[in-house]
Coordinates of C-alpha atoms and ligand atoms in Angstrom, one line a residue:
X1 CA 7.0 19.4 -11.3
X2 CA 7.3 18.4 -7.9
X3 CA 4.7 16.8 -5.6
X4 CA 6.8 17.1 -2.4
X5 CA 3.9 18.0 -0.5
X6 CA 6.2 18.7 2.7
X7 CA 7.3 21.7 1.1
X8 CA 3.9 23.0 0.8
X9 CA 2.1 22.0 3.8
X10 CA 2.1 25.1 5.7
X11 CA -0.9 27.1 6.0
X12 CA -1.5 27.3 9.6
X13 CA -1.7 31.0 10.1
X14 CA -3.7 30.8 13.3
X15 CA -2.1 32.9 16.2
X16 CA -3.0 30.3 18.8
X17 CA -1.2 29.7 21.2
X18 CA 2.0 31.5 22.5
X19 CA 2.0 29.6 25.8
X20 CA 4.4 27.1 24.4
X21 CA 6.8 29.5 23.4
X22 CA 9.3 28.8 26.1
X23 CA 12.3 26.6 26.3
X24 CA 11.7 22.8 27.4
X25 CA 11.1 22.5 31.2
X26 CA 9.2 19.3 30.5
X27 CA 12.2 17.7 28.9
X28 CA 14.6 19.2 31.5
X29 CA 12.4 17.6 34.2
X30 CA 12.2 14.2 32.2
X31 CA 16.1 14.0 32.0
X32 CA 16.4 14.7 35.5
X33 CA 13.9 11.8 36.3
X34 CA 11.8 14.4 38.1
X35 CA 8.7 14.6 35.9
X36 CA 6.8 11.7 37.5
X37 CA 6.8 13.7 40.6
X38 CA 6.0 16.8 38.9
X39 CA 2.7 15.2 37.4
X40 CA 1.9 13.2 40.5
X41 CA 3.2 9.9 39.3
X42 CA 1.1 9.5 36.3
X43 CA 4.2 9.1 34.3
X44 CA 6.2 6.6 36.3
X45 CA 8.2 4.4 34.1
X46 CA 7.5 6.3 30.8
X47 CA 11.1 7.4 30.3
X48 CA 12.1 6.4 27.0
X49 CA 15.9 7.0 27.8
X50 CA 16.2 7.1 31.6
X51 CA 14.7 3.7 32.5
X52 CA 16.7 0.6 32.7
X53 CA 15.7 -2.6 30.8
X54 CA 13.3 -4.4 32.9
X55 CA 14.9 -7.9 33.7
X56 CA 18.1 -6.4 31.9
X57 CA 17.3 -8.2 28.6
X58 CA 16.7 -6.4 25.4
X59 CA 13.6 -6.9 22.8
X60 CA 16.2 -6.7 19.9
X61 CA 18.0 -10.0 19.0
X62 CA 19.3 -8.9 15.8
X63 CA 22.6 -7.2 14.8
X64 CA 22.0 -4.1 13.2
X65 CA 22.7 -3.2 9.5
X66 CA 25.0 -0.6 8.6
X67 CA 23.9 2.8 6.5
X68 CA 23.5 2.0 2.9
X69 CA 23.6 3.6 -0.3
X70 CA 23.0 0.5 -2.4
X71 CA 20.1 -0.2 -4.7
X72 CA 19.1 -3.2 -2.5
X73 CA 17.0 -4.2 0.4
X74 CA 19.6 -5.0 3.4
X75 CA 18.5 -6.9 6.1
X76 CA 20.7 -8.3 9.3
X77 CA 22.5 -11.5 9.1
X78 CA 20.5 -14.5 9.2
X79 CA 17.6 -12.8 7.7
X80 CA 16.2 -13.1 4.1
X81 CA 13.9 -10.6 2.0
X82 CA 11.4 -11.6 -0.8
X83 CA 9.9 -9.2 -2.8
X84 CA 6.1 -9.9 -3.6
X85 CA 3.3 -7.6 -5.1
X86 CA 5.1 -4.9 -7.1
X87 CA 3.0 -2.1 -8.7
X88 CA 1.4 -3.5 -11.9
X89 CA 1.2 -7.0 -10.9
X90 CA -2.4 -8.7 -11.0
X91 CA -4.6 -8.2 -7.9
X92 CA -6.3 -11.4 -8.9
X93 CA -9.8 -10.7 -9.5
X94 CA -11.7 -13.2 -11.2
X95 CA -11.4 -13.3 -15.2
X96 CA -8.5 -11.9 -17.1
X97 CA -5.5 -11.1 -15.2
X98 CA -3.5 -8.6 -17.1
X99 CA 0.1 -8.9 -16.6
X100 CA 2.6 -5.9 -16.1
X101 CA 4.2 -4.2 -18.9
X102 CA 7.7 -3.1 -18.2
X103 CA 7.1 -0.1 -20.8
X104 CA 4.1 1.0 -18.6
X105 CA 1.7 0.5 -21.7
X106 CA -0.9 -1.1 -19.3
X107 CA -4.5 0.4 -20.0
X108 CA -6.5 2.4 -17.3
X109 CA -8.7 -0.8 -17.1
X110 CA -5.7 -3.0 -16.8
X111 CA -4.4 -0.9 -13.9
X112 CA -8.0 -1.3 -12.3
X113 CA -7.2 -4.9 -12.0
X114 CA -3.3 -4.6 -11.0
X115 CA -1.7 -3.4 -7.8
X116 CA -1.7 0.5 -7.4
X117 CA 1.7 2.3 -7.2
X118 CA 3.5 3.8 -4.2
X119 CA 2.5 1.2 -1.7
X120 CA 2.0 2.6 2.0
X121 CA 0.2 1.3 5.1
X122 CA -0.4 -2.3 5.1
X123 CA -1.8 -5.2 7.3
X124 CA -2.2 -8.9 7.3
X125 CA -5.6 -10.0 8.1
X126 CA -5.2 -14.0 9.0
X127 CA -7.3 -16.6 7.3
X128 CA -5.6 -19.7 8.0
X129 CA -3.4 -18.3 10.6
X130 CA 0.1 -17.3 9.6
X131 CA 0.1 -19.5 6.3
X132 CA -2.7 -17.8 4.3
X133 CA -4.3 -14.4 4.8
X134 CA -5.4 -11.1 3.2
X135 CA -2.8 -8.4 2.8
X136 CA -4.7 -5.1 2.4
X137 CA -2.5 -2.0 1.7
X138 CA -2.5 1.6 0.5
X139 CA -1.2 3.1 -2.7
X140 CA -0.6 6.8 -1.9
X141 CA 0.2 8.6 -5.0
X142 CA 1.7 8.4 -8.4
X143 CA 4.9 9.2 -10.5
X144 CA 3.3 10.0 -13.9
X145 CA 7.0 9.9 -15.3
X146 CA 6.9 5.9 -14.5
X147 CA 3.1 5.5 -14.8
X148 CA 2.9 6.3 -18.8
X149 CA 5.2 5.4 -21.4
X150 CA 5.8 9.1 -22.4
X151 CA 5.2 10.4 -19.0
X152 CA 3.2 13.5 -19.0
X153 CA 4.7 14.8 -22.5
X154 CA 1.0 14.3 -23.9
X155 CA -2.1 14.3 -21.7
X156 CA -5.4 12.7 -21.9
X157 CA -8.5 11.4 -20.0
X158 CA -7.2 7.9 -20.1
X159 CA -4.0 9.1 -18.6
X160 CA -6.1 10.4 -15.7
X161 CA -8.2 7.5 -15.3
X162 CA -5.0 5.2 -15.3
X163 CA -3.5 7.6 -12.5
X164 CA -6.9 7.6 -10.6
X165 CA -6.8 3.6 -11.0
X166 CA -3.1 3.4 -9.6
X167 CA -4.4 5.1 -6.1
X168 CA -6.2 3.7 -3.6
X169 CA -6.1 0.3 -1.8
X170 CA -5.5 -3.3 -2.9
X171 CA -6.8 -6.4 -1.3
X172 CA -4.8 -9.4 -2.0
X173 CA -4.8 -12.9 -0.9
X174 CA -1.2 -14.5 0.0
X175 CA -0.1 -17.7 1.3
X176 CA 3.0 -19.4 2.4
X177 CA 4.8 -22.6 1.7
X178 CA 8.2 -23.6 3.0
X179 CA 8.8 -19.9 3.8
X180 CA 8.2 -18.6 0.4
X181 CA 5.2 -16.3 -0.1
X182 CA 3.1 -15.9 -3.0
X183 CA 0.1 -13.9 -4.1
X184 CA -3.0 -16.2 -4.7
X185 CA -4.3 -15.6 -8.3
X186 CA -7.3 -15.7 -9.0
X187 CA -8.9 -15.0 -5.4
X188 CA -12.3 -14.3 -4.4
X189 CA -11.0 -11.9 -1.6
X190 CA -9.2 -9.9 -4.2
X191 CA -10.3 -6.4 -4.6
X192 CA -9.0 -2.7 -6.1
X193 CA -10.4 0.2 -4.4
X194 CA -9.6 3.5 -6.5
X195 CA -10.0 7.2 -6.6
X196 CA -13.2 6.2 -8.6
X197 CA -14.8 3.8 -6.3
X198 CA -18.3 4.7 -5.1
X199 CA -18.2 5.2 -1.1
X200 CA -20.5 6.2 1.4
X201 CA -20.5 9.1 3.7
X202 CA -21.7 8.6 7.5
X203 CA -21.8 10.5 10.7
X204 CA -22.2 14.0 11.4
X205 CA -21.4 15.5 8.0
X206 CA -23.1 13.1 5.9
X207 CA -25.5 14.9 4.0
X208 CA -24.4 18.3 5.0
X209 CA -24.8 21.4 2.5
X210 CA -21.0 21.6 2.4
X211 CA -20.9 18.2 1.3
X212 CA -23.2 18.4 -1.6
X213 CA -22.4 18.7 -5.3
X214 CA -23.8 18.9 -8.7
X215 CA -23.2 15.3 -9.2
X216 CA -24.1 14.1 -5.5
X217 CA -27.1 16.3 -4.2
X218 CA -27.4 14.1 -1.2
X219 CA -23.9 14.9 -0.1
X220 CA -23.7 11.1 0.8
X221 CA -22.1 9.6 -2.1
X222 CA -18.3 9.9 -3.2
X223 CA -16.2 8.7 -5.8
X224 CA -13.0 7.6 -4.8
X225 CA -10.5 7.7 -1.9
X226 CA -6.8 9.3 -2.9
X227 CA -3.4 9.9 -1.2
X228 CA -4.0 7.1 1.0
X229 CA -1.0 7.2 3.1
X230 CA -0.9 5.6 6.6
X231 CA -3.5 3.0 7.8
X232 CA -5.3 1.0 10.8
X233 CA -7.0 -1.6 11.7
X234 CA -10.3 -1.8 14.0
X235 CA -10.7 -4.6 16.8
X236 CA -13.8 -5.7 14.8
X237 CA -11.7 -6.8 11.6
X238 CA -12.0 -3.6 9.4
X239 CA -9.1 -1.4 7.7
X240 CA -8.9 2.2 8.0
X241 CA -7.3 3.9 5.3
X242 CA -6.6 7.4 5.6
X243 CA -6.9 10.4 3.0
X244 CA -3.5 12.7 3.5
X245 CA -2.6 15.2 0.9
X246 CA -6.2 15.6 -0.7
X247 CA -6.1 19.1 -1.3
X248 CA -3.1 19.0 -4.0
X249 CA -5.3 17.0 -6.1
X250 CA -7.3 19.9 -6.7
X251 CA -7.0 23.1 -9.0
X252 CA -8.0 26.0 -6.9
X253 CA -9.9 29.1 -7.5
X254 CA -8.4 32.8 -8.8
X255 CA -8.6 33.9 -5.2
X256 CA -9.2 31.2 -2.6
X257 CA -11.2 31.9 0.2
X258 CA -9.9 32.2 3.8
X259 CA -11.5 28.8 4.4
X260 CA -9.9 27.5 1.3
X261 CA -6.6 28.9 2.0
X262 CA -6.3 27.4 5.4
X263 CA -6.6 24.2 3.9
X264 CA -3.8 24.9 1.7
X265 CA -5.8 25.2 -1.5
X266 CA -3.7 27.5 -3.8
X267 CA -4.6 29.2 -7.1
X268 CA -4.0 26.9 -10.2
X269 CA -2.8 23.4 -10.1
X270 CA 0.7 23.9 -8.0
X271 CA 1.6 20.0 -7.7
X272 CA 0.8 19.2 -11.7
X273 CA -1.8 16.3 -11.5
X274 CA -3.9 17.9 -14.0
X275 CA -6.7 15.5 -13.1
X276 CA -9.1 18.7 -13.5
X277 CA -8.1 18.9 -17.2
X278 CA -10.0 15.7 -17.7
X279 CA -12.1 15.4 -15.0
X280 CA -14.1 18.6 -13.9
X281 CA -14.6 17.5 -10.3
X282 CA -11.1 18.3 -9.3
X283 CA -11.8 22.0 -10.4
X284 CA -12.3 23.4 -7.1
X285 CA -13.1 26.9 -8.6
X286 CA -16.1 25.1 -10.4
X287 CA -16.7 22.6 -7.6
X288 CA -15.9 24.2 -4.1
X289 CA -17.4 21.6 -2.1
X290 CA -15.6 18.6 -3.9
X291 CA -12.3 19.2 -1.5
X292 CA -15.0 18.9 1.5
X293 CA -15.5 15.3 0.3
X294 CA -11.7 14.1 1.0
X295 CA -9.5 14.3 3.9
X296 CA -11.5 11.6 5.8
X297 CA -10.8 8.3 7.6
X298 CA -12.5 5.7 5.4
X299 CA -13.6 2.1 6.7
X300 CA -13.3 -0.8 4.6
X301 CA -14.3 -4.3 5.1
X302 CA -11.8 -6.8 3.4
X303 CA -13.9 -9.7 4.3
X304 CA -16.6 -8.6 2.4
X305 CA -15.4 -7.8 -1.1
X306 CA -18.8 -6.1 -2.2
X307 CA -19.0 -3.9 0.7
X308 CA -19.1 -0.2 0.0
X309 CA -16.2 1.7 1.8
X310 CA -17.5 4.3 4.2
X311 CA -16.0 7.9 4.9
X312 CA -16.2 8.2 8.6
X313 CA -16.6 11.9 9.3
X314 CA -16.9 11.8 13.1
X315 CA -13.2 11.2 12.9
X316 CA -12.9 14.7 11.5
X317 CA -11.3 16.1 8.2
X318 CA -7.8 16.3 8.1
X319 CA -4.6 15.4 6.2
X320 CA -5.0 12.3 7.9
X321 CA -1.5 10.4 8.0
X322 CA -3.1 7.3 9.5
X323 CA -5.2 6.1 12.2
X324 CA -4.6 3.9 15.2
X325 CA -7.1 2.1 17.3
X326 CA -6.8 1.7 21.2
X327 CA -9.7 0.2 23.3
X328 CA -10.7 1.6 26.6
X329 CA -11.4 -0.6 29.6
X330 CA -15.2 -0.1 29.2
X331 CA -14.6 -1.3 25.7
X332 CA -15.1 1.7 23.6
X333 CA -12.7 2.6 20.6
X334 CA -10.4 5.3 20.8
X335 CA -8.8 6.3 17.2
X336 CA -5.7 8.4 17.4
X337 CA -4.7 10.4 13.8
X338 CA -2.0 13.0 13.0
X339 CA -2.4 15.2 10.6
X340 CA 0.9 15.5 8.5
X341 CA 1.2 18.9 7.8
X342 CA 3.6 21.7 9.2
X343 CA 2.0 23.2 12.2
X344 CA -1.0 21.3 12.3
X345 CA -2.5 19.0 14.9
X346 CA -2.9 15.5 16.8
X347 CA -6.2 14.6 17.2
X348 CA -8.2 11.5 18.9
X349 CA -11.8 10.3 18.7
X350 CA -13.6 8.3 21.4
X351 CA -16.7 6.2 20.5
X352 CA -19.8 6.9 22.3
X353 CA -20.8 3.3 22.1
X354 CA -18.9 0.0 23.3
X355 CA -17.6 -2.6 20.8
X356 CA -19.7 -5.3 20.1
X357 CA -19.1 -9.1 19.3
X358 CA -20.1 -9.9 15.8
X359 CA -17.4 -8.4 13.6
X360 CA -17.9 -5.7 11.1
X361 CA -21.9 -6.0 10.7
X362 CA -22.5 -5.5 14.5
X363 CA -20.1 -2.3 14.6
X364 CA -21.1 -0.7 11.5
X365 CA -21.8 2.5 13.2
X366 CA -19.4 2.5 16.1
X367 CA -17.1 5.1 14.3
X368 CA -20.2 7.4 13.7
X369 CA -20.9 8.3 17.2
X370 CA -18.3 10.0 19.7
X371 CA -16.3 12.7 20.7
X372 CA -13.5 14.2 18.4
X373 CA -10.6 16.0 20.8
X374 CA -7.5 18.0 19.6
X375 CA -4.3 18.0 21.7
X376 CA -2.9 20.7 23.5
X377 CA 0.7 19.7 24.8
X378 CA 1.6 22.2 27.6
X379 CA 5.1 23.4 28.4
X380 CA 5.0 21.6 32.2
X381 CA 4.8 17.9 30.7
X382 CA 1.0 17.7 30.7
X383 CA -1.5 17.8 28.3
X384 CA -5.1 18.4 27.5
X385 CA -7.6 17.0 24.8
X386 CA -9.6 19.6 23.6
X387 CA -13.6 18.5 22.5
X388 CA -14.5 19.7 19.2
X389 CA -18.0 20.1 20.0
X390 CA -20.6 22.4 18.4
X391 CA -21.8 25.0 20.8
X392 CA -19.1 24.6 23.3
X393 CA -16.6 27.4 23.8
X394 CA -15.8 29.0 20.5
X395 CA -17.3 26.8 18.4
X396 CA -20.7 28.5 17.6
X397 CA -22.7 29.8 14.8
X398 CA -21.5 33.3 15.6
X399 CA -17.8 32.2 15.0
X400 CA -18.8 30.3 11.6
X401 CA -19.7 26.8 12.5
X402 CA -23.3 26.2 11.9
X403 CA -23.5 22.9 13.3
X404 CA -21.4 19.7 14.2
X405 CA -21.0 18.7 10.5
X406 CA -19.3 22.1 9.9
X407 CA -16.9 21.6 12.9
X408 CA -15.7 18.5 11.6
X409 CA -15.4 19.6 7.8
X410 CA -13.5 22.6 9.3
X411 CA -11.5 20.7 12.1
X412 CA -8.6 22.8 11.4
X413 CA -10.3 26.1 12.1
X414 CA -12.1 24.6 15.1
X415 CA -8.8 23.5 16.4
X416 CA -7.2 27.1 16.0
X417 CA -9.8 28.5 18.1
X418 CA -9.5 26.0 20.9
X419 CA -5.9 26.8 21.1
X420 CA -4.5 23.3 19.9
X421 CA -0.8 23.0 19.9
X422 CA 1.0 23.3 16.1
X423 CA 3.3 20.2 15.7
X424 CA 6.2 19.4 13.7
X425 CA 4.2 17.3 10.9
X426 CA 2.6 14.5 13.0
X427 CA 2.8 11.4 10.8
X428 CA 2.0 7.5 12.3
X429 CA 0.7 6.8 15.9
X430 CA 1.5 3.7 17.7
X431 CA -0.2 2.6 20.5
X432 CA 0.8 0.6 23.5
X433 CA -2.3 -1.0 24.8
X434 CA -0.6 -2.8 27.6
X435 CA 1.1 0.3 29.3
X436 CA -1.5 2.8 28.2
X437 CA 1.2 5.0 26.0
X438 CA 1.1 6.3 22.5
X439 CA 3.9 7.5 20.3
X440 CA 3.8 9.7 17.6
X441 CA 6.5 10.3 15.0
X442 CA 6.8 14.2 14.1
X443 CA 8.7 13.8 10.9
X444 CA 10.4 17.1 10.7
X445 CA 9.8 21.0 10.2
X446 CA 12.2 23.0 8.7
X447 CA 10.1 26.1 8.7
X448 CA 10.0 25.9 12.8
X449 CA 11.3 29.0 14.2
X450 CA 11.7 30.8 10.5
X451 CA 11.0 34.3 10.0
X452 CA 7.4 34.9 10.8
X453 CA 6.9 31.3 11.7
X454 CA 6.1 29.9 15.0
X455 CA 8.9 29.5 17.3
X456 CA 10.3 26.4 19.2
X457 CA 8.1 25.3 22.2
X458 CA 8.3 22.4 24.5
X459 CA 6.9 19.7 22.5
X460 CA 8.5 20.9 19.4
X461 CA 12.0 22.1 20.8
X462 CA 14.1 22.3 17.5
X463 CA 14.3 25.2 15.2
X464 CA 14.7 24.2 11.6
X465 CA 13.9 20.7 12.7
X466 CA 15.4 18.8 9.6
X467 CA 15.9 15.5 11.9
X468 CA 12.4 15.1 13.3
X469 CA 11.5 13.3 16.7
X470 CA 8.9 10.9 18.5
X471 CA 6.4 12.2 21.0
X472 CA 5.2 9.8 23.7
X473 CA 2.3 10.3 26.1
X474 CA 0.2 8.4 28.8
X475 CA -3.5 9.3 29.0
X476 CA -4.9 10.0 32.7
X477 CA -6.5 6.4 33.8
X478 CA -7.7 5.3 30.4
X479 CA -7.4 6.1 26.9
X480 CA -10.8 8.2 27.2
X481 CA -9.4 10.5 29.6
X482 CA -9.2 14.4 28.6
X483 CA -5.8 14.8 30.5
X484 CA -2.3 13.1 29.8
X485 CA 1.2 13.3 30.4
X486 CA 4.1 13.5 27.6
X487 CA 7.7 13.6 27.0
X488 CA 10.2 13.1 23.9
X489 CA 10.9 9.2 23.4
X490 CA 13.7 10.6 21.1
X491 CA 15.1 13.3 19.0
X492 CA 16.2 11.8 15.9
X493 CA 19.4 13.0 14.7
X494 CA 23.1 12.2 13.8
X495 CA 25.9 13.1 16.5
X496 CA 28.3 13.5 13.2
X497 CA 26.6 16.7 12.6
X498 CA 28.0 19.9 13.5
X499 CA 24.7 21.6 13.9
X500 CA 23.9 21.2 17.7
X501 CA 20.1 21.0 16.8
X502 CA 20.8 18.1 14.2
X503 CA 22.9 15.8 16.4
X504 CA 19.6 14.5 18.2
X505 CA 19.9 12.3 21.2
X506 CA 19.5 8.7 19.7
X507 CA 20.5 5.9 21.8
X508 CA 21.8 3.5 18.9
X509 CA 21.5 4.0 15.3
X510 CA 21.5 7.6 13.9
X511 CA 18.4 8.2 11.7
X512 CA 16.4 10.9 10.8
X513 CA 12.8 12.0 9.5
X514 CA 10.7 9.1 11.5
X515 CA 7.5 8.7 9.6
X516 CA 5.8 5.1 9.7
X517 CA 5.3 3.8 13.3
X518 CA 4.1 0.6 14.7
X519 CA 4.3 -1.7 17.6
X520 CA 4.5 -5.2 17.3
X521 CA 2.8 -8.0 19.7
X522 CA 6.3 -8.0 21.7
X523 CA 6.2 -4.4 22.3
X524 CA 9.1 -3.6 19.9
X525 CA 8.6 0.0 18.3
X526 CA 9.3 -0.2 14.4
X527 CA 10.1 3.4 13.2
X528 CA 10.4 4.0 9.3
X529 CA 11.8 6.8 7.9
X530 CA 11.0 9.2 5.0
X531 CA 13.9 11.7 4.5
X532 CA 12.8 13.3 1.0
X533 CA 14.6 12.7 -2.0
X534 CA 15.5 16.2 -2.8
X535 CA 17.3 16.3 0.9
X536 CA 18.8 12.9 1.2
X537 CA 22.6 12.7 1.2
X538 CA 22.9 16.3 1.7
X539 CA 23.4 18.7 4.7
X540 CA 22.2 17.3 7.9
X541 CA 21.3 14.2 6.1
X542 CA 24.8 13.5 4.5
X543 CA 25.7 10.3 6.5
X544 CA 22.6 8.7 6.7
X545 CA 22.2 6.8 3.4
X546 CA 18.9 5.4 2.1
X547 CA 15.7 5.4 4.0
X548 CA 15.8 2.6 6.6
X549 CA 13.4 1.0 9.3
X550 CA 14.7 0.8 12.9
X551 CA 13.3 -1.3 15.7
X552 CA 13.1 0.6 19.1
X553 CA 13.0 -1.2 22.8
X554 CA 10.6 1.0 24.6
X555 CA 12.0 0.3 27.8
X556 CA 15.7 0.7 27.1
X557 CA 15.2 3.4 24.5
X558 CA 17.7 1.5 22.4
X559 CA 17.1 2.1 18.7
X560 CA 18.9 -0.3 16.1
X561 CA 19.0 -0.2 12.1
X562 CA 16.9 -3.2 10.9
X563 CA 16.6 -2.9 7.3
X564 CA 17.8 -0.1 4.6
X565 CA 15.7 0.3 1.2
X566 CA 16.8 0.5 -2.4
X567 CA 17.9 4.1 -3.8
X568 CA 15.3 6.8 -4.0
X569 CA 12.9 4.7 -1.9
X570 CA 10.8 5.5 1.5
X571 CA 9.9 2.7 3.7
X572 CA 6.3 2.7 4.6
X573 CA 3.9 0.4 6.2
X574 CA 4.6 -2.6 8.2
X575 CA 2.8 -5.8 9.7
X576 CA 3.6 -9.4 10.7
X577 CA 1.6 -12.6 10.5
X578 CA 0.4 -13.4 14.1
X579 CA 3.4 -15.9 15.0
X580 CA 5.7 -12.8 14.3
X581 CA 7.9 -15.2 12.0
X582 CA 6.8 -13.2 8.9
X583 CA 7.1 -9.5 8.3
X584 CA 5.8 -7.7 5.7
X585 CA 7.5 -4.3 4.7
X586 CA 6.4 -1.7 1.8
X587 CA 8.9 0.0 -0.1
X588 CA 7.6 3.4 -1.6
X589 CA 9.1 5.2 -4.6
X590 CA 12.3 3.5 -5.2
X591 CA 13.8 5.3 -7.9
X592 CA 12.4 8.7 -7.3
X593 CA 14.4 11.5 -8.5
X594 CA 14.8 14.8 -6.3
X595 CA 12.1 16.2 -8.3
X596 CA 9.6 13.6 -7.5
X597 CA 8.8 13.1 -11.1
X598 CA 11.0 10.5 -13.3
X599 CA 12.0 11.2 -16.7
X600 CA 10.3 8.7 -18.6
X601 CA 13.4 8.6 -21.3
X602 CA 15.4 7.3 -18.5
X603 CA 13.3 5.5 -15.9
X604 CA 16.2 3.6 -14.1
X605 CA 18.3 6.7 -13.4
X606 CA 18.1 6.3 -9.8
X607 CA 17.1 2.9 -9.1
X608 CA 15.9 -0.4 -11.2
X609 CA 14.8 -2.0 -7.8
X610 CA 13.2 -4.6 -7.8
X611 CA 13.2 -6.0 -11.2
X612 CA 16.8 -5.0 -11.9
X613 CA 18.6 -3.7 -15.1
X614 CA 16.7 -6.2 -17.3
X615 CA 13.3 -4.7 -16.0
X616 CA 11.5 -1.6 -17.3
X617 CA 11.5 0.6 -14.5
X618 CA 11.5 0.7 -10.9
X619 CA 8.5 -0.3 -8.9
X620 CA 7.0 0.0 -5.3
X621 CA 6.5 -3.5 -3.9
X622 CA 6.0 -5.3 -0.5
X623 CA 9.4 -7.2 1.1
X624 CA 8.7 -10.4 2.9
X625 CA 11.5 -10.6 5.6
X626 CA 11.9 -13.8 7.6
X627 CA 14.8 -15.3 9.9
X628 CA 16.6 -18.1 8.0
X629 CA 15.9 -20.3 11.3
X630 CA 12.3 -19.6 11.2
X631 CA 12.1 -17.5 14.4
X632 CA 10.4 -14.5 15.3
X633 CA 11.5 -11.4 13.4
X634 CA 13.6 -8.8 15.6
X635 CA 13.9 -11.3 18.4
Ligands
FEO701 FE1 2.2 10.2 3.5 FE2 2.7 12.2 5.7 O1 3.3 10.7 4.8
CA702 CA1 4.1 8.5 5.8
CA703 CA1 7.7 10.6 1.0
CA704 CA1 6.4 11.4 5.1

């Protein structure tokens, strides 16, 4: 059964707003170079494709790699790639270190002390600069066909526990010697956080009536985090993990309410996780408030292995792809987050208080107080951040919001009423702190312009948007402002396509379905693609091979292919050491079949990466990329 959430994430039936249902004057203005004048000079120099390189020197110093369909990692000439930290390797908690069993016969208890499946967002926290540090990474979901020796042929409480243990977050200590990296085993920093780990709830929705369940009458203690997709970090040294497609872990009631339907809850168990069969809290018919306890950004302090992760409700409930932090000039934190679902929204949170020196402890409540906004992109290239504040505008008790907690739990409905812009699946967000600019990948939306679906608009200008795009905005004044100006950094595509809407306007190497997005210290924008395995190699994607990571120069707009993944994989998170000489890239779901659930009798049908034909099954893993001459990656 398919777990392709992207085919299902389409539950926004709100009628807001029709003002975008026009062609794309913003883009035309932009192409003519007239946009800066049109919006009072605010956007000067923001043009992704029109501004000549400053100083004429490109940020990209490597030779691009070709399109590949090989079952291997491809990196540029002069680079090497090393695999570390595959799913199932021990994480290095003290005590016994359970080795990975290639036949997938590790128990749930062993999985709790091993890396989870399906690596996603990742960050390197330096301990000894660029030689030793902590890698913190997400494990988004599982392929039960690979996780158990017989897949889902039999089903049991033990299998549910193992699946839950393969979700969440891993904290690993890693170190380098002569350019080779290894996971330190055992390590006092090592930690697994899973779909069963106790977590605290903080912020305005903590303790809310809608957060209380039979097992937690306080509404403040939740077991676990799941579907941990993108990630972020804070300036005070913590890690943000994001709960993306949480709703699909729940069996829906016979007749979902309008509220449940708005969040995509369906009758039965459409994605086939089957957790509710042995863990009743995942039966939303019996426990209707349990889904309210997911869909949050969770803050983890990796430097304190005994700390309790905290679900930060002030940032709003959503199918959060990621969470990226910017800092205002007066020292407040701004958290940007997209909601990866068709026709959903882009949010930002601005903290009330300033960041304090003193690390996590000194900023323990910083993300609990502030204002959450949702984005409206206007057709004239300007935009407005709309505050989700109880008592303001339509967000009243009469409209179904008893208090601020309910506004945050029902952030989608609140955004509908405010007239936020329905986007083409907002994924990762990258912040250019120096230039005050923000980028967001809009991965694709083949429903755009479909029958009884929203039509094209200025920010989402292509019907049947199979290729995706990257939108870019600049805040007015500072990151805390309520106004911004926007344009498209790039419309992804392949000029070889016959369909005009699928050609795109890429200056450089063709690509589709941008997802992961991160700006490095030099200002290079790294773009990772997620063409779904059901669509790869066909139709508009026929000429694009495997999923890739590209590097973009924001000044010139040039985009160059840097790395290609093995068959059936998606490229997910990326991070570097502080010296920029080591890059860690996550490879998710190598070998995934178009059905997204592997055949346990034929585990290597698509890929045997990284263990090769002698291995038991493909495994998600982290790839360490370095230059042979030890130089800065990408330069
Ligand atoms: Fe988990 Fe939207 O990618
Ligand atoms: Ca993603
Ligand atoms: Ca995917
Ligand atoms: Ca994706």
